[in-house]
Amino acid sequence: MSDYLWDKKGEPDADVARLESLLGTFAHEPRPLEWPAGAAAPEPRPAKLLPFASRLRTSRRFAPAALAAAAALLVASVLVASAFLRARVADEGGRATARESSRPDAGARKDERPAAPPQVERTMLEPPPFEDLKGGKKVESAAVGNLPKVERQRKGLQLAAAPRRRQRDLNAEPLQNGGAGSGGGLTLEAMSTRAGASSLVDNARLLTKEQLVYALRLTGAKLRDIREKAQKAEARP
Amino acid sequence: MFEVETGTLLFAERRPEAAEAPPPEAALVESARAGDRAAFERLYHTYAPLVHGVLLARVPYGEVSDLVQDVFLTAFRKLGALRDPERFGPWVAIIARNRAADFYRRARQTEELRDELAQGAGRPAEAAEALEIIRSLPEAYRETLVLRLVEGMTGPEIAERTGLRPASVRVNLHRGMKLLRQRLGVKCGGDLKDGSL
């Protein structure tokens, strides 16, 4: 089907024909192109970073694949970034403590001699006073004294090694310096920093654990002692 | 007859020969890219009515001729940025639309337009009035109507040069003409058949 407005075929529409004749006075009048004096040649084509990008963009087959690949890449990069950030946050404290603990280790390796535990540790290491519980009798010294000689030596070695291990594990520099220098006082400066507070918590946990182990060994020694005494009493006529 | 016309239409839409050999415009674009000014002048003569119509639908008649020159010189300078040489017409039409928008941006900053430039000096008042009414139509209609009624292009020619689909051009022409008839009738207080606008 053809109509005059569309392709100028068929019977002319009176309104369209009149408007054509009226508005035709505004039509383009051909005139030569006026080149300016300094008209340069066309600018070179901009370099393509990805030569296949335009083909991907215009291709209906590859456009969804390209979109899917871009989305997958985006998701993967987000996951990697979040994992990296999480690992970094987790390692932040560990790296700080490792940096701080490397210094006393180097000093300890030089003299190869276990330093005396600071006063604060020594006081925390000591078992709870049994005098109040047992009416002034020193159960601990009695129990250790009742142990066989070899076992006593082994226990002495263990007790000597414990502070050395703890000295190596000490993380907080302020606590160590303050403890050794000022007679074992817990300073506010040591506790106010984050590293100092976290190392203090770690130290307290370690000390509690060792106290528990110490108490269990002591109890075991006492039980063995009592059993031996009971066996001797039974063996007597 | 109908079958023959239909077959011709289908043949015309498929354009198998166009796939084998590039259209002459593409070859002209390639030559112009290499600095051939004669090739670009041929493109100018082919597409100047299109650019003129696009500009006339937006800016005052007195400014259009200079802007046409300006658009083609810009196109020559930026010819390297044209990706598909076969789409020179749509590309240069976009440059013309942008230039028209730029014209108003600059005009607002400098001075008010003179009346004779805005109306089209030396033209019948009726014609200027009709053109003004066309300019008041929605953008899709006014450009198509100017190309059809002022520049004298047919619907298929408009579709080919602007890069629009023929169906869209046809719809724009018919709806735009209907709207134009309504507005002209309201303005003149009667129908167009009495010979006055």
Coordinates of C-alpha atoms in Angstrom, one line a residue:
Chain A
M1 CA 0.0 0.0 0.0
S2 CA 1.3 3.4 -0.9
D3 CA 0.2 6.9 0.0
Y4 CA 1.3 10.3 -1.1
L5 CA 2.6 11.3 2.3
W6 CA 4.9 8.3 2.5
D7 CA 6.4 7.9 -0.9
K8 CA 4.8 10.6 -3.1
K9 CA 3.0 7.9 -5.1
G10 CA -0.7 7.7 -5.7
E11 CA -3.2 10.5 -5.6
P12 CA -1.7 13.7 -4.0
D13 CA -3.2 14.8 -0.7
A14 CA -4.3 18.4 -1.1
D15 CA -3.1 19.5 2.4
V16 CA 0.3 17.8 2.0
A17 CA 0.7 19.2 -1.5
R18 CA -0.1 22.7 -0.3
L19 CA 2.2 22.5 2.6
E20 CA 5.0 21.2 0.3
S21 CA 4.7 24.2 -2.0
L22 CA 4.5 26.6 0.9
L23 CA 7.3 25.2 2.9
G24 CA 9.5 24.4 -0.1
T25 CA 10.7 28.0 0.0
F26 CA 12.8 27.0 3.1
A27 CA 14.4 24.0 1.5
H28 CA 18.2 23.7 1.3
E29 CA 19.8 25.7 -1.5
P30 CA 22.9 23.9 -2.7
R31 CA 26.1 25.9 -2.2
P32 CA 29.7 24.7 -2.3
L33 CA 31.3 23.7 0.9
E34 CA 33.5 26.6 2.1
W35 CA 36.8 25.2 3.4
P36 CA 38.5 27.4 5.9
A37 CA 42.1 28.4 5.2
G38 CA 43.7 26.2 7.9
A39 CA 41.4 23.2 7.4
A40 CA 43.5 20.2 8.4
A41 CA 43.1 16.5 7.4
P42 CA 40.7 14.4 9.5
E43 CA 42.1 13.5 12.9
P44 CA 43.4 9.9 13.1
R45 CA 41.1 7.2 14.4
P46 CA 41.4 6.9 18.1
A47 CA 43.4 3.8 19.1
K48 CA 41.3 0.9 20.4
L49 CA 42.3 -0.6 23.7
L50 CA 40.4 -3.8 22.9
P51 CA 40.0 -4.4 19.2
F52 CA 37.3 -7.0 19.7
A53 CA 35.2 -4.9 22.1
S54 CA 33.1 -3.3 19.3
R55 CA 32.4 -6.7 17.8
L56 CA 31.3 -8.0 21.3
R57 CA 29.2 -5.0 21.8
T58 CA 27.3 -5.3 18.5
S59 CA 27.1 -9.1 18.4
R60 CA 23.8 -10.5 19.8
R61 CA 25.4 -13.9 20.4
F62 CA 28.3 -12.6 22.4
A63 CA 26.7 -9.7 24.2
P64 CA 25.1 -11.9 26.9
A65 CA 28.2 -13.9 27.3
A66 CA 30.3 -10.8 27.7
L67 CA 27.8 -9.5 30.3
A68 CA 27.9 -12.7 32.2
A69 CA 31.7 -12.8 32.1
A70 CA 31.8 -9.2 33.4
A71 CA 29.4 -10.0 36.2
A72 CA 31.4 -13.1 37.2
L73 CA 34.6 -11.0 37.2
L74 CA 33.0 -8.4 39.4
V75 CA 31.7 -11.0 41.9
A76 CA 35.1 -12.7 42.0
S77 CA 36.9 -9.5 42.6
V78 CA 34.5 -8.5 45.4
L79 CA 35.0 -12.0 47.0
V80 CA 38.8 -11.7 46.8
A81 CA 38.8 -8.2 48.2
S82 CA 36.6 -9.2 51.1
A83 CA 38.7 -12.3 51.9
F84 CA 41.8 -10.2 51.7
L85 CA 40.4 -7.5 54.1
R86 CA 39.2 -10.2 56.5
A87 CA 42.6 -11.8 56.6
R88 CA 44.3 -8.5 57.0
V89 CA 42.1 -7.6 59.9
A90 CA 42.7 -10.9 61.5
D91 CA 46.5 -10.8 61.1
E92 CA 46.8 -7.2 62.2
G93 CA 47.1 -8.0 65.9
G94 CA 49.2 -11.1 65.2
R95 CA 51.7 -9.1 63.2
A96 CA 52.0 -6.4 65.8
T97 CA 52.6 -8.9 68.6
A98 CA 55.1 -10.8 66.4
R99 CA 57.0 -7.6 65.7
E100 CA 57.1 -6.7 69.4
S101 CA 58.0 -10.2 70.6
S102 CA 60.9 -10.6 68.1
R103 CA 63.0 -8.1 70.1
P104 CA 63.1 -9.8 73.5
D105 CA 63.7 -13.1 71.8
A106 CA 66.8 -11.8 70.1
G107 CA 68.1 -10.5 73.4
A108 CA 67.3 -13.8 75.1
R109 CA 69.1 -15.8 72.5
K110 CA 72.3 -13.7 73.0
D111 CA 72.9 -14.6 76.6
E112 CA 71.3 -18.0 76.5
R113 CA 70.5 -17.6 80.1
P114 CA 67.0 -17.6 81.3
A115 CA 66.2 -14.3 82.8
A116 CA 64.6 -14.1 86.2
P117 CA 60.8 -13.8 85.9
P118 CA 59.5 -10.4 86.8
Q119 CA 58.2 -9.9 90.2
V120 CA 54.6 -9.7 89.0
E121 CA 54.9 -13.1 87.3
R122 CA 56.5 -14.6 90.2
T123 CA 53.8 -13.5 92.5
M124 CA 51.1 -14.8 90.1
L125 CA 53.0 -18.1 89.6
E126 CA 53.1 -19.0 93.2
P127 CA 50.5 -21.4 94.3
P128 CA 47.8 -20.0 96.5
P129 CA 48.7 -19.9 100.2
F130 CA 47.8 -23.1 101.8
E131 CA 48.3 -21.8 105.3
D132 CA 44.8 -20.5 105.6
L133 CA 43.3 -23.7 104.5
K134 CA 45.5 -26.1 106.4
G135 CA 46.0 -24.2 109.6
G136 CA 49.5 -22.9 109.0
K137 CA 51.0 -26.2 107.9
K138 CA 52.9 -25.9 104.7
V139 CA 51.5 -28.7 102.8
E140 CA 53.3 -27.9 99.6
S141 CA 56.8 -28.0 101.1
A142 CA 55.9 -31.2 102.9
A143 CA 54.6 -32.8 99.8
V144 CA 57.7 -31.9 97.8
G145 CA 59.9 -33.0 100.6
N146 CA 58.2 -36.4 100.7
L147 CA 58.8 -37.0 97.0
P148 CA 61.7 -39.3 96.0
K149 CA 64.9 -37.6 95.2
V150 CA 64.8 -38.2 91.4
E151 CA 61.3 -36.9 91.2
R152 CA 62.2 -33.9 93.3
Q153 CA 65.0 -33.0 90.8
R154 CA 62.6 -33.4 87.9
K155 CA 60.1 -31.2 89.5
G156 CA 62.8 -28.6 90.2
L157 CA 63.8 -28.6 86.6
Q158 CA 60.2 -28.2 85.5
L159 CA 59.7 -25.3 87.9
A160 CA 62.9 -23.7 86.6
A161 CA 61.8 -24.2 83.0
A162 CA 58.4 -22.7 83.4
P163 CA 59.4 -19.1 84.0
R164 CA 61.8 -19.4 81.0
R165 CA 59.0 -20.5 78.8
R166 CA 56.8 -17.7 80.0
Q167 CA 59.5 -15.2 79.5
R168 CA 59.7 -16.2 75.9
D169 CA 56.0 -15.9 75.4
L170 CA 55.8 -12.5 76.9
N171 CA 54.4 -10.1 74.3
A172 CA 53.9 -6.8 75.9
E173 CA 57.1 -4.8 76.0
P174 CA 55.8 -2.2 78.5
L175 CA 54.9 -5.0 80.8
Q176 CA 58.3 -6.6 80.6
N177 CA 60.2 -3.4 81.0
G178 CA 58.0 -2.1 83.7
G179 CA 58.0 -5.4 85.5
A180 CA 61.8 -5.9 85.5
G181 CA 62.7 -2.3 86.0
S182 CA 60.2 -1.1 88.5
G183 CA 60.0 -4.2 90.6
G184 CA 57.0 -5.9 88.9
G185 CA 54.4 -3.2 89.1
L186 CA 51.6 -3.2 86.5
T187 CA 51.7 0.3 85.1
L188 CA 48.8 2.2 83.6
E189 CA 50.8 2.9 80.5
A190 CA 51.2 -0.8 79.9
M191 CA 47.5 -1.4 80.2
S192 CA 46.3 1.6 78.3
T193 CA 47.8 0.5 74.9
R194 CA 45.9 -2.1 72.9
A195 CA 49.0 -4.3 72.5
G196 CA 49.7 -4.1 76.2
A197 CA 46.2 -5.0 77.2
S198 CA 46.0 -8.0 74.8
S199 CA 49.4 -9.3 76.0
L200 CA 48.3 -8.9 79.6
V201 CA 45.2 -11.0 78.9
D202 CA 47.4 -13.6 77.2
N203 CA 49.8 -13.6 80.1
A204 CA 47.0 -14.0 82.6
R205 CA 45.6 -16.9 80.7
L206 CA 49.0 -18.6 80.5
L207 CA 49.7 -18.1 84.2
T208 CA 46.3 -19.5 85.1
K209 CA 46.9 -22.5 83.0
E210 CA 50.3 -23.2 84.6
Q211 CA 48.9 -22.7 88.1
L212 CA 46.3 -25.3 87.3
V213 CA 48.9 -27.7 86.0
Y214 CA 51.0 -27.1 89.0
A215 CA 48.1 -27.7 91.4
L216 CA 47.2 -30.9 89.6
R217 CA 50.8 -32.2 89.9
L218 CA 50.9 -31.3 93.5
T219 CA 47.7 -33.1 94.2
G220 CA 48.9 -36.1 92.3
A221 CA 52.1 -36.1 94.3
K222 CA 50.2 -35.9 97.6
L223 CA 47.9 -38.7 96.6
R224 CA 50.9 -40.9 95.7
D225 CA 52.5 -40.0 99.0
I226 CA 49.3 -40.9 100.9
R227 CA 49.0 -44.1 99.1
E228 CA 52.6 -45.1 99.9
K229 CA 52.1 -44.3 103.5
A230 CA 48.9 -46.3 103.6
Q231 CA 50.7 -49.3 101.9
K232 CA 53.5 -49.0 104.5
A233 CA 51.0 -48.9 107.3
E234 CA 49.3 -52.0 106.0
A235 CA 52.6 -53.8 105.5
R236 CA 53.5 -53.3 109.2
P237 CA 52.5 -56.1 111.4
Chain B
M1 CA 0.6 -6.8 -9.4
F2 CA 0.3 -7.0 -5.6
E3 CA 2.7 -10.0 -5.6
V4 CA 5.2 -8.2 -7.8
E5 CA 5.1 -5.2 -5.5
T6 CA 5.4 -7.4 -2.4
G7 CA 8.3 -9.2 -4.0
T8 CA 10.0 -6.0 -4.9
L9 CA 9.5 -4.7 -1.4
L10 CA 11.0 -7.8 0.1
F11 CA 13.9 -7.6 -2.3
A12 CA 14.4 -4.0 -1.5
E13 CA 14.5 -4.7 2.2
R14 CA 16.9 -7.6 2.0
R15 CA 19.3 -5.7 -0.3
P16 CA 21.5 -8.7 -1.2
E17 CA 23.7 -6.7 -3.4
A18 CA 24.4 -4.3 -0.6
A19 CA 26.0 -7.1 1.4
E20 CA 28.4 -8.0 -1.5
A21 CA 29.6 -4.5 -2.4
P22 CA 29.9 -1.7 0.1
P23 CA 27.6 1.3 -0.7
P24 CA 29.3 4.2 -2.4
E25 CA 29.0 6.3 0.7
A26 CA 31.3 4.0 2.6
A27 CA 33.9 4.2 -0.2
L28 CA 33.6 8.0 -0.1
V29 CA 34.0 8.0 3.7
E30 CA 37.2 5.9 3.4
S31 CA 38.6 8.3 0.7
A32 CA 37.7 11.3 2.8
R33 CA 39.4 9.8 5.8
A34 CA 42.5 9.6 3.7
G35 CA 42.2 13.4 3.2
D36 CA 40.4 13.4 -0.1
R37 CA 38.4 16.6 0.0
A38 CA 36.5 15.9 -3.3
A39 CA 35.1 12.7 -1.8
F40 CA 33.9 14.6 1.2
E41 CA 32.3 17.3 -1.0
R42 CA 30.3 14.6 -2.7
L43 CA 29.2 13.4 0.8
Y44 CA 28.3 17.0 1.6
H45 CA 26.1 17.4 -1.5
T46 CA 24.3 14.1 -0.7
Y47 CA 23.7 14.7 2.9
A48 CA 23.3 18.5 3.1
P49 CA 19.5 18.4 2.7
L50 CA 19.3 16.0 5.7
V51 CA 21.5 18.2 7.9
H52 CA 19.6 21.3 6.7
G53 CA 16.3 19.7 7.7
V54 CA 17.5 18.5 11.0
L55 CA 18.8 22.0 11.8
L56 CA 15.7 23.8 10.4
A57 CA 13.5 21.8 12.8
R58 CA 15.4 23.4 15.7
V59 CA 17.1 26.7 14.9
P60 CA 15.9 29.9 13.1
Y61 CA 16.1 29.8 9.3
G62 CA 18.6 32.5 9.0
E63 CA 21.2 30.6 11.0
V64 CA 20.8 27.3 9.3
S65 CA 23.1 27.8 6.2
D66 CA 26.1 28.7 8.4
L67 CA 25.4 25.9 10.8
V68 CA 25.2 23.4 7.9
Q69 CA 28.8 24.4 6.9
D70 CA 29.9 24.2 10.5
V71 CA 28.4 20.7 10.9
F72 CA 30.2 19.4 7.8
L73 CA 33.5 20.9 8.7
T74 CA 33.2 19.3 12.2
A75 CA 32.3 16.0 10.6
F76 CA 35.4 16.2 8.3
R77 CA 37.6 16.9 11.3
K78 CA 36.2 14.0 13.3
L79 CA 35.7 11.5 10.5
G80 CA 38.3 9.2 12.2
A81 CA 35.8 8.6 15.0
L82 CA 33.1 7.2 12.7
R83 CA 33.1 3.5 13.4
D84 CA 30.9 2.3 10.6
P85 CA 31.4 4.1 7.3
E86 CA 28.1 2.9 6.1
R87 CA 26.3 5.0 8.7
F88 CA 27.6 8.4 7.8
G89 CA 24.0 9.8 7.5
P90 CA 22.9 9.0 11.1
W91 CA 26.3 10.1 12.4
V92 CA 26.2 13.5 10.7
A93 CA 22.6 13.9 11.8
I94 CA 23.7 13.4 15.4
I95 CA 26.4 16.1 14.9
A96 CA 23.7 18.4 13.6
R97 CA 21.4 17.8 16.6
N98 CA 24.2 18.5 19.0
R99 CA 25.2 21.6 17.1
A100 CA 21.6 22.9 17.3
A101 CA 21.6 22.4 21.0
D102 CA 25.0 24.1 21.3
F103 CA 23.6 27.0 19.2
Y104 CA 20.9 27.7 21.8
R105 CA 23.4 27.4 24.6
R106 CA 25.7 30.0 23.1
A107 CA 22.8 32.2 22.0
R108 CA 21.5 32.4 25.5
Q109 CA 24.9 33.6 26.7
T110 CA 25.4 36.3 24.0
E111 CA 22.4 38.1 22.6
E112 CA 18.7 37.8 21.7
L113 CA 17.9 36.7 18.2
R114 CA 16.7 39.2 15.8
D115 CA 13.1 38.8 14.5
E116 CA 13.9 38.7 10.8
L117 CA 16.4 35.9 11.4
A118 CA 14.0 34.0 13.5
Q119 CA 11.1 34.3 11.0
G120 CA 13.0 33.9 7.7
A121 CA 13.2 37.2 5.9
G122 CA 11.7 37.3 2.4
R123 CA 9.4 34.3 2.9
P124 CA 5.7 34.3 2.9
A125 CA 4.3 34.9 6.4
E126 CA 2.1 31.8 6.0
A127 CA 5.1 29.7 5.4
A128 CA 6.9 31.0 8.4
E129 CA 3.8 30.5 10.5
A130 CA 3.5 26.9 9.3
L131 CA 7.1 26.2 10.0
E132 CA 6.7 27.6 13.5
I133 CA 3.8 25.3 14.1
I134 CA 5.8 22.3 12.9
R135 CA 8.6 23.3 15.3
S136 CA 6.2 23.3 18.2
L137 CA 5.4 19.6 17.6
P138 CA 7.1 16.8 19.5
E139 CA 10.7 16.2 18.3
A140 CA 10.1 12.9 16.6
Y141 CA 7.4 14.4 14.4
R142 CA 8.9 17.8 13.6
E143 CA 12.1 16.5 12.2
T144 CA 10.4 13.9 10.0
L145 CA 7.8 16.4 8.8
V146 CA 10.5 19.0 7.9
L147 CA 12.4 16.4 6.0
R148 CA 9.3 15.4 4.1
L149 CA 7.5 18.7 3.6
V150 CA 10.4 21.2 3.4
E151 CA 13.3 19.1 2.0
G152 CA 11.0 17.0 -0.2
M153 CA 12.4 13.6 0.8
T154 CA 10.2 10.5 0.6
G155 CA 9.6 8.3 3.6
P156 CA 12.1 5.6 2.5
E157 CA 14.7 8.2 1.9
I158 CA 14.3 9.7 5.3
A159 CA 14.6 6.2 6.8
E160 CA 17.7 5.4 4.9
R161 CA 19.5 8.6 5.7
T162 CA 18.6 9.0 9.3
G163 CA 19.1 5.3 10.1
L164 CA 15.5 5.0 11.5
R165 CA 13.3 2.1 10.7
P166 CA 10.9 2.7 7.8
A167 CA 7.9 1.7 10.0
S168 CA 8.9 4.3 12.6
V169 CA 9.3 7.0 10.0
R170 CA 5.9 6.1 8.5
V171 CA 4.2 6.3 11.9
N172 CA 5.9 9.6 12.7
L173 CA 4.8 11.0 9.4
H174 CA 1.2 10.1 9.8
R175 CA 0.9 11.0 13.4
G176 CA 2.8 14.3 12.9
M177 CA 0.6 15.2 10.0
K178 CA -2.5 14.5 11.9
L179 CA -1.3 16.7 14.8
L180 CA -0.2 19.4 12.3
R181 CA -3.7 19.5 10.7
Q182 CA -5.3 19.8 14.1
R183 CA -3.0 22.7 15.1
L184 CA -3.4 24.5 11.8
G185 CA -7.1 24.1 12.0
V186 CA -7.3 25.5 15.5
K187 CA -5.0 28.4 14.6
C188 CA -6.9 29.4 11.5
G189 CA -10.4 28.7 12.8
G190 CA -11.3 26.4 9.9
D191 CA -10.0 23.6 7.9
L192 CA -7.1 23.7 5.5
K193 CA -9.2 23.0 2.5
D194 CA -10.3 26.6 2.1
G195 CA -6.8 27.6 1.0
S196 CA -5.6 29.6 3.9
L197 CA -3.4 28.6 6.8

